[in-house]
Coordinates of C-alpha atoms and ligand atoms in Angstrom, one line a residue:
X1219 CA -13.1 11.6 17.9
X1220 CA -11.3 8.4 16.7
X1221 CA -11.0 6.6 13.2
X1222 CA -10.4 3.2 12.9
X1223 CA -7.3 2.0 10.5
X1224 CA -7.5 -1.7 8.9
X1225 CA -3.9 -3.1 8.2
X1226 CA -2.0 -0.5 10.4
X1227 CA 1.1 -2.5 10.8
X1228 CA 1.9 -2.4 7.3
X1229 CA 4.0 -0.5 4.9
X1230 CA 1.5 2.0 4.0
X1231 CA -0.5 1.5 6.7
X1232 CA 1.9 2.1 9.4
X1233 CA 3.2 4.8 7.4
X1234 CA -0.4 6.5 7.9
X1235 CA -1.0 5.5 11.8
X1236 CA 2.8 7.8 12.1
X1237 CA 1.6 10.6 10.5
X1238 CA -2.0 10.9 12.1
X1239 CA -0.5 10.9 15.5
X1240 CA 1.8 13.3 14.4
X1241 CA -0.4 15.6 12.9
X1242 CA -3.8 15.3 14.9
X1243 CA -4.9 14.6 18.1
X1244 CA -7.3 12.0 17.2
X1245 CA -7.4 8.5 18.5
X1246 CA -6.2 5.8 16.0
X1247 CA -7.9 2.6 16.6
X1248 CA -5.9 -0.1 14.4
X1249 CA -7.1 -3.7 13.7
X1250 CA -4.1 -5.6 11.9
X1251 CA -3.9 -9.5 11.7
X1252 CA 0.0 -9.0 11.8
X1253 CA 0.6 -11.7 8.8
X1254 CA 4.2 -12.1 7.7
X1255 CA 3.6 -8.4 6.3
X1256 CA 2.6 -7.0 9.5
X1257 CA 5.0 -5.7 12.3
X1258 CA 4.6 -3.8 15.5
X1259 CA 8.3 -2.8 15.8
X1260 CA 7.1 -0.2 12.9
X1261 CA 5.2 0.9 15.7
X1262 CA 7.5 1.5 18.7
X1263 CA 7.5 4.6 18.9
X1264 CA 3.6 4.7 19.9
X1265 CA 4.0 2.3 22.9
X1266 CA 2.7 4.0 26.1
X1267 CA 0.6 6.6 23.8
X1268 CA -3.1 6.3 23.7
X1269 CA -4.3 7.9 20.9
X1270 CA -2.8 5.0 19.3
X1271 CA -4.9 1.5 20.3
X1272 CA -4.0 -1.9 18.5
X1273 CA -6.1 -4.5 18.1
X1274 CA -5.2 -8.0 17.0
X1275 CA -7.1 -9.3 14.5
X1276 CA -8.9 -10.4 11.3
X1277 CA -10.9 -8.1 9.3
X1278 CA -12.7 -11.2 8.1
X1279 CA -13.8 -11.7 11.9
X1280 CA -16.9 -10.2 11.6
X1281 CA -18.0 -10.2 15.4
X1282 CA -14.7 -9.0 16.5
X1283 CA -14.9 -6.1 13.8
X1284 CA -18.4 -5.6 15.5
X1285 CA -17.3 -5.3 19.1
X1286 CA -14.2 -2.9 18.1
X1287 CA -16.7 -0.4 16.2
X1288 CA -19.5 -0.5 19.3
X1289 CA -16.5 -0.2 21.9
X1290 CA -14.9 3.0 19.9
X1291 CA -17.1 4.4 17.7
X1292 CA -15.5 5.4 14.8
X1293 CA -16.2 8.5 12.7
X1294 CA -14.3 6.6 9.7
X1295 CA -12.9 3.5 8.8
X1296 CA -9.7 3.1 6.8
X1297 CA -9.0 -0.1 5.0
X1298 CA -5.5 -1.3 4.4
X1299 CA -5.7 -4.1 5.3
X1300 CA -4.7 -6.8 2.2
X1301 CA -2.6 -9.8 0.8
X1302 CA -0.2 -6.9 -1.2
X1303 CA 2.5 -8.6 -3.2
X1304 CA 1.7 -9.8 -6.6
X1305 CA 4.3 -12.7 -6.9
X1306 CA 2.7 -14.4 -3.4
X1307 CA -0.7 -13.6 -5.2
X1308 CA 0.7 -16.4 -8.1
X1309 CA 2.1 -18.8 -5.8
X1310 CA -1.3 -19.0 -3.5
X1311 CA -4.1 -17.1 -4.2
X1312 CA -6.2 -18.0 -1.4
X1313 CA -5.3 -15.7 1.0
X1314 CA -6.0 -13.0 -1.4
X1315 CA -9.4 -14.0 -1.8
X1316 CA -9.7 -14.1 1.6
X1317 CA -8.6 -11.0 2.7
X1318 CA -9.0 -9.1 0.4
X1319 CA -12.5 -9.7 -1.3
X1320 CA -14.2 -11.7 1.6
X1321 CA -12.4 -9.3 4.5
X1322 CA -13.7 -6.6 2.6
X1323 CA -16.7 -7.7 2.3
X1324 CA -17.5 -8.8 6.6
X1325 CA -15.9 -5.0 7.2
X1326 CA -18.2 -3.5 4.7
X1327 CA -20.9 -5.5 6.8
X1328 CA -19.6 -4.7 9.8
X1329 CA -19.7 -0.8 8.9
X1330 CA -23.2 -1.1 7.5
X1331 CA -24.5 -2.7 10.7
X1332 CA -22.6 -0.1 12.5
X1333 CA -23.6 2.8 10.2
X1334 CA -27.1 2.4 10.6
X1335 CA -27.8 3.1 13.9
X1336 CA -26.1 6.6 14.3
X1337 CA -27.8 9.5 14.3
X1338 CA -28.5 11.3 11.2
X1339 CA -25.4 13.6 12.1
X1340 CA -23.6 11.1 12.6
X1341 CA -24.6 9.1 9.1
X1342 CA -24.0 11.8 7.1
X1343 CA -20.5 12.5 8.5
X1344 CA -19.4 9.2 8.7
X1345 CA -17.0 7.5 5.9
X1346 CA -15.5 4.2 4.8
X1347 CA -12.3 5.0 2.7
X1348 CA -11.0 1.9 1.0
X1349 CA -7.2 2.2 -0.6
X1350 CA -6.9 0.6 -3.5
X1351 CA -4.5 0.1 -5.8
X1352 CA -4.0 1.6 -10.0
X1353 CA -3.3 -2.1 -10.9
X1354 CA -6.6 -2.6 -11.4
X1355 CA -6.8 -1.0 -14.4
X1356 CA -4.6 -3.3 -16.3
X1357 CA -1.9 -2.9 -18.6
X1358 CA -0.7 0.3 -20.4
X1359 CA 0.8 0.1 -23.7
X1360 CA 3.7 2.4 -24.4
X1361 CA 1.8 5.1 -25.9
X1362 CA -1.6 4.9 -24.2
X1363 CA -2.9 7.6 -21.8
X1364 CA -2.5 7.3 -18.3
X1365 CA -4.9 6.0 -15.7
X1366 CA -8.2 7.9 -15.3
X1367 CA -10.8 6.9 -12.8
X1368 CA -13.0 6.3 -16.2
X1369 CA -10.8 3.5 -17.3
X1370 CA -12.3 0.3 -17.4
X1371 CA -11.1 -2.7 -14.5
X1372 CA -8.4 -5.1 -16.6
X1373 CA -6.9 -6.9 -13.4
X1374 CA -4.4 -9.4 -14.7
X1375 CA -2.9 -11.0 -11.6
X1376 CA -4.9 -12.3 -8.9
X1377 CA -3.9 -9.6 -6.6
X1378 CA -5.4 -7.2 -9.1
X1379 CA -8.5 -9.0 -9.5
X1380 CA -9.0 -9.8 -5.5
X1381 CA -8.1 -5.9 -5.5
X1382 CA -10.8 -5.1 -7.7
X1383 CA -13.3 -7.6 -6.5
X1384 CA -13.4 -5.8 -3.4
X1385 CA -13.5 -1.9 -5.1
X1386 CA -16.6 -3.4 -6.8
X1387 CA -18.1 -4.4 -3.6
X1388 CA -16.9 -1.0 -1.8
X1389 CA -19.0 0.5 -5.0
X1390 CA -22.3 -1.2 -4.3
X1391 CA -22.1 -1.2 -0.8
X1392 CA -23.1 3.1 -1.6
X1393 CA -24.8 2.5 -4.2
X1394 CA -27.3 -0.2 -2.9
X1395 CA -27.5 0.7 1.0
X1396 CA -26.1 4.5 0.7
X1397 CA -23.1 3.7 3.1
X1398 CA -20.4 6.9 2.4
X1399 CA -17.9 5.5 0.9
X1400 CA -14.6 6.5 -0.7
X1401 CA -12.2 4.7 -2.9
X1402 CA -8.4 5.7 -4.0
X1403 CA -6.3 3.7 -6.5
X1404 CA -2.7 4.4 -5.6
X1405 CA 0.1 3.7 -7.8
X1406 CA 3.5 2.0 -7.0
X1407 CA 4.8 3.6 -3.6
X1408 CA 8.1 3.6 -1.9
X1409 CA 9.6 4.7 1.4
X1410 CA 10.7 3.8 5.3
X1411 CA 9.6 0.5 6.6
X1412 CA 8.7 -1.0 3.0
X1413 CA 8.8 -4.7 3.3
X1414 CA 12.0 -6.1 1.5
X1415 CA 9.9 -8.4 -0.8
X1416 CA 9.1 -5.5 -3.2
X1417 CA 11.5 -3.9 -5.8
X1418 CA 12.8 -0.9 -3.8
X1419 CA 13.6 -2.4 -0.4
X1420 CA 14.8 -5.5 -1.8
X1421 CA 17.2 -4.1 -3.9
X1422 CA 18.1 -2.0 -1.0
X1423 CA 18.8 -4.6 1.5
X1424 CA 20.3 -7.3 -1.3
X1425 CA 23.0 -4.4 -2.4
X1426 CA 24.4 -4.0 0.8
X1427 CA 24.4 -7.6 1.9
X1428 CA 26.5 -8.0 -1.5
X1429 CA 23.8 -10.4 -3.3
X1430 CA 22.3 -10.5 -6.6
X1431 CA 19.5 -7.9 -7.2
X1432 CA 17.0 -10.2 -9.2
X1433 CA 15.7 -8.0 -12.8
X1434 CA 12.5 -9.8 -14.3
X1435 CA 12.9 -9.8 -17.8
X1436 CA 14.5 -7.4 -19.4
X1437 CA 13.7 -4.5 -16.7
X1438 CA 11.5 -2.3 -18.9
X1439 CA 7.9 -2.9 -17.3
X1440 CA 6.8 0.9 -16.1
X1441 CA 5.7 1.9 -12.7
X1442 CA 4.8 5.2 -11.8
X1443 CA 6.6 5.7 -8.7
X1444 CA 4.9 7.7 -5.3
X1445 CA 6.8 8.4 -2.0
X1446 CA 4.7 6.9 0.7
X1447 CA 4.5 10.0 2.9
X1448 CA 2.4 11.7 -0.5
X1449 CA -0.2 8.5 -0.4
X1450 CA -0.7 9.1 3.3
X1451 CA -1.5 12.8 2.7
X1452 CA -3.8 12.2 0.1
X1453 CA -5.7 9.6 1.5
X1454 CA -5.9 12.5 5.0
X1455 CA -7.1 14.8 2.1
X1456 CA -9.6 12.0 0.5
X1457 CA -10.9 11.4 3.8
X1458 CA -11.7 15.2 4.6
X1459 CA -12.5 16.1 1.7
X1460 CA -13.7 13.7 -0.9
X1461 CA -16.9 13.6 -2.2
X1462 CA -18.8 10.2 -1.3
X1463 CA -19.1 7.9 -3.9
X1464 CA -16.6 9.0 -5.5
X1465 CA -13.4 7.2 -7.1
X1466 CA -9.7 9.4 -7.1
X1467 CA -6.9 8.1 -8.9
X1468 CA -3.4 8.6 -6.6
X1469 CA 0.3 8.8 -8.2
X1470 CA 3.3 10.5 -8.7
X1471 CA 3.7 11.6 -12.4
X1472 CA 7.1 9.7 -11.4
X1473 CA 7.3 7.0 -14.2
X1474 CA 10.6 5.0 -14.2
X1475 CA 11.6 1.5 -15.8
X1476 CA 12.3 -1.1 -13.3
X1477 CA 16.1 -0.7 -14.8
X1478 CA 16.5 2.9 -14.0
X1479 CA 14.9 2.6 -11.0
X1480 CA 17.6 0.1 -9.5
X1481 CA 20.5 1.8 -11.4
X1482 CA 19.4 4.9 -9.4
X1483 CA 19.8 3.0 -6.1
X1484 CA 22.8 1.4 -6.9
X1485 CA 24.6 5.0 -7.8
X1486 CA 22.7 6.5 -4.8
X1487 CA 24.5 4.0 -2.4
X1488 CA 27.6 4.3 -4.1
X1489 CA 27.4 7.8 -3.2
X1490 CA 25.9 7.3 0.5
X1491 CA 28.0 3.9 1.2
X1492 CA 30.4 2.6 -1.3
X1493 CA 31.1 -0.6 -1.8
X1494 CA 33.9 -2.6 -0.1
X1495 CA 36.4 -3.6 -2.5
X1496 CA 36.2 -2.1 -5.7
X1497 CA 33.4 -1.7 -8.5
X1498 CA 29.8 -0.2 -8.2
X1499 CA 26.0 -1.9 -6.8
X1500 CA 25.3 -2.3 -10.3
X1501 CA 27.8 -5.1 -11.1
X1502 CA 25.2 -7.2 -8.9
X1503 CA 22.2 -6.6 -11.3
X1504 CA 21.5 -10.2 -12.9
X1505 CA 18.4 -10.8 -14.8
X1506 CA 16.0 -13.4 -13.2
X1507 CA 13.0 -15.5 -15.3
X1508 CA 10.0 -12.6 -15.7
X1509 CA 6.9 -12.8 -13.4
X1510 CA 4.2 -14.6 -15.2
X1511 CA 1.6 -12.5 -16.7
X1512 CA 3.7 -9.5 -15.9
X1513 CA 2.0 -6.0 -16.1
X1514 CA 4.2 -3.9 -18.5
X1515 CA 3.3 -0.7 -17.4
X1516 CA 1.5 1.2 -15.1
X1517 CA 0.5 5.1 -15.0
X1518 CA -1.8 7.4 -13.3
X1519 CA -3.5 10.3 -14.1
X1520 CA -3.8 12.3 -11.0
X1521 CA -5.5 15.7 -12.5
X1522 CA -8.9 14.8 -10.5
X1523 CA -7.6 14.7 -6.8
X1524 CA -5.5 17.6 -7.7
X1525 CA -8.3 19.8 -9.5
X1526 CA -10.9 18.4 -6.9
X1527 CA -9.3 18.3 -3.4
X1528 CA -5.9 20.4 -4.2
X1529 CA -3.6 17.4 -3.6
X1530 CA -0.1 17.0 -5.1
X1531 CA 2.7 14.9 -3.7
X1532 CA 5.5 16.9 -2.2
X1533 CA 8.1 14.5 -2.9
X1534 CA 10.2 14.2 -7.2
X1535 CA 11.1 11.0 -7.3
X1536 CA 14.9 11.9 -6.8
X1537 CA 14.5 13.5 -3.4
X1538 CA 12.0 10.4 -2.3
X1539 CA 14.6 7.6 -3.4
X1540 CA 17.3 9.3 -1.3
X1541 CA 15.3 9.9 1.9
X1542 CA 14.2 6.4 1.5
X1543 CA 17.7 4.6 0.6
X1544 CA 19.4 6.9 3.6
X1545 CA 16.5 5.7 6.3
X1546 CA 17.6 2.0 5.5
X1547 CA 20.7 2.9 6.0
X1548 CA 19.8 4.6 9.2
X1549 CA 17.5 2.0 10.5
X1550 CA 19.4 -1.3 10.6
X1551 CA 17.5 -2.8 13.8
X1552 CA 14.2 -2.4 11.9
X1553 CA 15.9 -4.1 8.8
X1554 CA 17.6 -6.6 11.3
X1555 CA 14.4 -7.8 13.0
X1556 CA 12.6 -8.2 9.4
X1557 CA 14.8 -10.3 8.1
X1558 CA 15.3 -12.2 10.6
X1559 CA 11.6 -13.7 9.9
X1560 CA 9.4 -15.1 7.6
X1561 CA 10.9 -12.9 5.0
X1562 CA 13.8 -15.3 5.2
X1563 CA 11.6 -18.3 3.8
X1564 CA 9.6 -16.8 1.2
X1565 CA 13.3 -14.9 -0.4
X1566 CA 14.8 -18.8 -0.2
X1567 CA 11.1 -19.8 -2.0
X1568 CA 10.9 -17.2 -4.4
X1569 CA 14.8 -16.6 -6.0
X1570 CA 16.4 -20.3 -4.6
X1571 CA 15.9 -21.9 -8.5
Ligands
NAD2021 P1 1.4 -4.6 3.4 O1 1.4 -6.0 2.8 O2 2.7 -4.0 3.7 O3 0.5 -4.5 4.7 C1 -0.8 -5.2 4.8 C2 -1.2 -5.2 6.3 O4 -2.5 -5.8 6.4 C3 -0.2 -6.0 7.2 O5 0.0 -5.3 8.4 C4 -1.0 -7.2 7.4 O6 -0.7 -7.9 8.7 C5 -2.4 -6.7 7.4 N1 -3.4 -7.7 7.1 C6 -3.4 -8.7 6.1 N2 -4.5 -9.4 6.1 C7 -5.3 -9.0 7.2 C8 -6.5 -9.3 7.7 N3 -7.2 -10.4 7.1 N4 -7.1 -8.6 8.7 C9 -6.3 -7.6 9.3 N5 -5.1 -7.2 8.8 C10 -4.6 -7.9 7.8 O7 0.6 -3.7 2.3 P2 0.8 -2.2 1.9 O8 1.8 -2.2 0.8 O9 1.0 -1.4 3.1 O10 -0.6 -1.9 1.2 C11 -1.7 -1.4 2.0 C12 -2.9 -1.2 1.1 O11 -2.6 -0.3 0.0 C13 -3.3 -2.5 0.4 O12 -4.7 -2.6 0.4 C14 -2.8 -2.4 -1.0 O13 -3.6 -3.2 -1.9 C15 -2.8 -1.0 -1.2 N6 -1.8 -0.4 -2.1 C16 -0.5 -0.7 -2.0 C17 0.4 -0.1 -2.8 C18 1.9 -0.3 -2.7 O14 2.7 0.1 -3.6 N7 2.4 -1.0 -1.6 C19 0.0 0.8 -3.8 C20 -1.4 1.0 -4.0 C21 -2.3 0.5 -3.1
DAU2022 O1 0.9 -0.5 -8.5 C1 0.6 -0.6 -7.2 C2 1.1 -1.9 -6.7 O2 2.5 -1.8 -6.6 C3 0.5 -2.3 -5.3 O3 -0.9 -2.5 -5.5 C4 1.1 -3.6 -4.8 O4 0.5 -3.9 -3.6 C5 2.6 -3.4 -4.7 O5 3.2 -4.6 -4.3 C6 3.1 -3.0 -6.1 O6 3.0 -4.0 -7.0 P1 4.2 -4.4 -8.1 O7 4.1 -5.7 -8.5 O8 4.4 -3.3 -9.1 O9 5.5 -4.2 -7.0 P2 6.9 -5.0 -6.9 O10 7.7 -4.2 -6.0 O11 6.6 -6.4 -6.5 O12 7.5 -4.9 -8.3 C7 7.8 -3.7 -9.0 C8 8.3 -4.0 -10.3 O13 9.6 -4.6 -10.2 C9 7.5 -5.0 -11.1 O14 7.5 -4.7 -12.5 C10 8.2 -6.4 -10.9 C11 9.6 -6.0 -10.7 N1 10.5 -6.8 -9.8 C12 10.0 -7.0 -8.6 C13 10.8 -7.8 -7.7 C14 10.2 -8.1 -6.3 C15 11.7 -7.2 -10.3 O15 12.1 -7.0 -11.4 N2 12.5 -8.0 -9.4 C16 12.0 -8.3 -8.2 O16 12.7 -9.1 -7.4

C-alpha cells in the first residue's frame, strides 16, 4: 500500500512523512516543489529507505501529478502542499493563488481522473485529505466562542482566502463528482524543523543570535497554539477514520498572546542557555509596525474530532515549547543550512525598514 504526501518537505509536512515511516510500514510517495519553504535536509534521515520516494515537483503540473498516481497508485492523497506564511501572502499574492487554489485545483483533477478508474473497492476506500488551516474562519473577538466547523469562512488575508478558495473547491469536488474527500482546519502549530519566518522559530533563532525579536503591535493578537507532532496524529486519525465529506476542526485548547508566547521562550532559554553577558532574552523584545489587516485572534473548538474520532493532542503547551526550543538548540546544522538561504533575503526584506 502507499499514500501519496503533497508538500512533504515542509514544516508540517515533513513532520508527517517522519512519523508515517516511523509508525507504519507503508510507502510514502512525496511530491514537493521544494520553494524557499521546502528542504530535503529535513529529510536525511530517509536517504537510502524506500518506503520513502521523493518526487520533484509542482502540484499545479497536472501531467506530472498524473504519471506519479498511475506509477504508484495511491490509496490516499495528502495535501500540504501551499504558499503558508501570511506576511509573503501581502507582499505577493500570486503564488498563493497559484498554489494554493489553482494546485489544488489540477490535484483535485488529477485525483478525480485517477479515482475513477479503480475498482469499486478501491473507490470506496480511497481518500483525498486536504489540511487546511482555522484562519479561514476569520477573526475572533475577545469574548466570542471558538471555532466550530459551522462557522461561516471570513478569510482576511490573502493566504486565508487562497486557503479557503481551495477548501471550497475540495468541498465540491465530493459533492459534485462523489470523490472521498476529507478536510482539517488546523490551528497555529509549532515544533522541530519550523521555518524561522514564523513567530516561534524566529524568535528562537533571533534570541540566540542576540538580535531584536520583532512584536507586531502591541503583542496581544491570540493564537491557539498546537505541537506539530498532535496535527500529524490527527490528520493519521482523519485519514483512518474520518467520515468523507466531512469537515474536523484541529487545535490545542492552548491559547496564548503573541506576548506570552515569546516571554515564555525568552525565560525557557534563559533557563536552557543563558545569555552571555548579563540580562535576560526579553531585553531584545522591540515592537515592530503591525501586519496589515492583522487577525486578532484565533481559536478552535476541537470537541468534534475528539467526540468523533477520539483524538486529543498529547502535548500542554508548556511541555511542547520546551521540546521544541531544546531541538533548536540541539539541531544547529539544520538551523545553519536554513539560514544560510533564501531565508536570508526575505528577513533583510521583511524587518530591514
Ligand atoms: P510550509 O510552507 O512549511 O511547507 C509547504 C511545502 O509545500 C514546502 O515544502 C514547499 O516546497 C511545498 N510547496 C509549495 N508550493 C508547492 C507546489 N506548487 N507544489 C508542490 N509543493 C509545493 O508549510 P506548513 O507550515 O508545513 O503548512 C503545510 C500545510 O498546512 C499548508 O497547507 C498550510 O496551509 C497548512 N497549515 C499550516 C499551519 C501552520 O501553523 N504552519 C496550520 C494549519 C494549517
Ligand atoms: O492559524 C494557522 C496559521 O498559522 C497557518 O495557517 C499559517 O500557515 C501559519 O503561518 C500561521 O499563521 P500566523 O500568521 O498566525 O503565524 P506567524 O508565525 O506568521 O505569526 C504568529 C503571530 O505572531 C501573528 O499574530 C503575527 C505575529 N508575529 C509574527 C512574526 C513573524 C509577530 O508579532 N512578529 C513576527 O515577526
Amino acid at each position: 500500500m502507499t499514500v501519496l504526501v503533497s508538500g512533504g518537505a515542509g514544516f508540517i509536512g515533513g513532520n508527517f512523512v517522519l512519523d508515517w515511516i516511523a509508525q507504519s510500514g507503508e510507502r510514502i510517495v512525496n511530491v514537493d516543489k521544494l520553494t524557499y519553504a521546502g528542504n530535503l535536509d529535513t529529510l536525511k534521515s530517509l536517504r537510502g529507505d524506500d518506503r520513502h520516494v521523493f518526487a520533484h515537483g509542482d502540484i499545479g503540473d497536472r501531467e506530472f501529478i498524473e504519471s506519479l498516481l498511475r506509477t504508484h497508485q495511491p490509496r490516499a492523497i495528502i495535501n500540504f502542499a501551499a504558499e503558508s506564511h501570511v506576511d509573503r501572502s501581502i507582499h505577493g499574492p500570486a503564488a498563493f493563488i497559484e498554489t494554493n487554489v489553482v494546485g489544488t485545483f489540477n490535484l483535485l483533477e488529477a485525483a478525480r481522473a485517477f479515482w475513477q478508474e479503480l475498482n469499486d473497492d478501491e473507490k470506496s476506500a480511497f481518500r483525498f485529505l486536504h489540511v487546511s488551516t482555522d484562519e479561514v474562519y476569520g477573526s475572533l473577538g475577545a469574548t466570542d466562542a471558538p471555532f466550530s466547523e459551522n462557522n461561516r469562512y471570513e478569510p482576511n488575508s490573502p493566504y486565508s482566502a487562497s486557503k479557503a478558495a481551495s477548501d471550497h473547491l475540495v468541498r465540491a469536488w465530493h459533492h459534485t463528482y462523489g470523490l472521498p474527500v476529507l478536510t482539517t482546519n488546523c490551528s497555529n502549530n509549532y515544533g522541530p524543523y519550523h521555518f524561522p519566518e514564523k513567530l516561534i522559530p524566529l524568535v528562537i533563532l533571533n534570541a540566540l543570535a542576540g538580535k531584536p525579536l520583532p512584536i507586531y503591535g502591541d503583542g496581544q493578537q491570540i493564537r491557539d497554539w498546537l505541537y506539530v507532532k498532535d496535527h500529524c496524529s490527527a490528520i493519521r486519525t482523519v485519514l483512518a477514520n474520518g467520515r468523507v465529506g466531512e469537515v474536523y476542526n484541529v487545535g490545542g485548547w492552548n491559547e496564548k498572546p503573541n506576548l506570552a508566547v515569546v516571554h515564555t521562550i525568552c525565560d525557557t532559554l534563559d533557563a536552557l542557555k543563558p545569555r552571555q553577558g548579563a540580562g535576560s532574552y526579553r531585553d531584545q523584545i522591540t515592537f515592530v509596525k503591525d501586519r496589515p489587516g492583522h487577525d486578532r485572534r484565533y481559536a478552535i473548538d476541537a470537541r468534534k474530532i475528539e467526540r468523533d474520532l477520539g483524538w486529543k493532542p498529547v502535548e500542554t503547551f508548556e511541555s511542547g515549547i520546551e521540546k521544541t526550543i531544546s531541538w533548536y538548540l540541539n539541531n544547529q546544522d539544520w538551523v545553519a543550512n536554513v539560514t544560510s538561504g533564501a531565508y536570508r533575503d526575505w528577513l533583510s526584506q521583511q524587518y530591514e525598514n
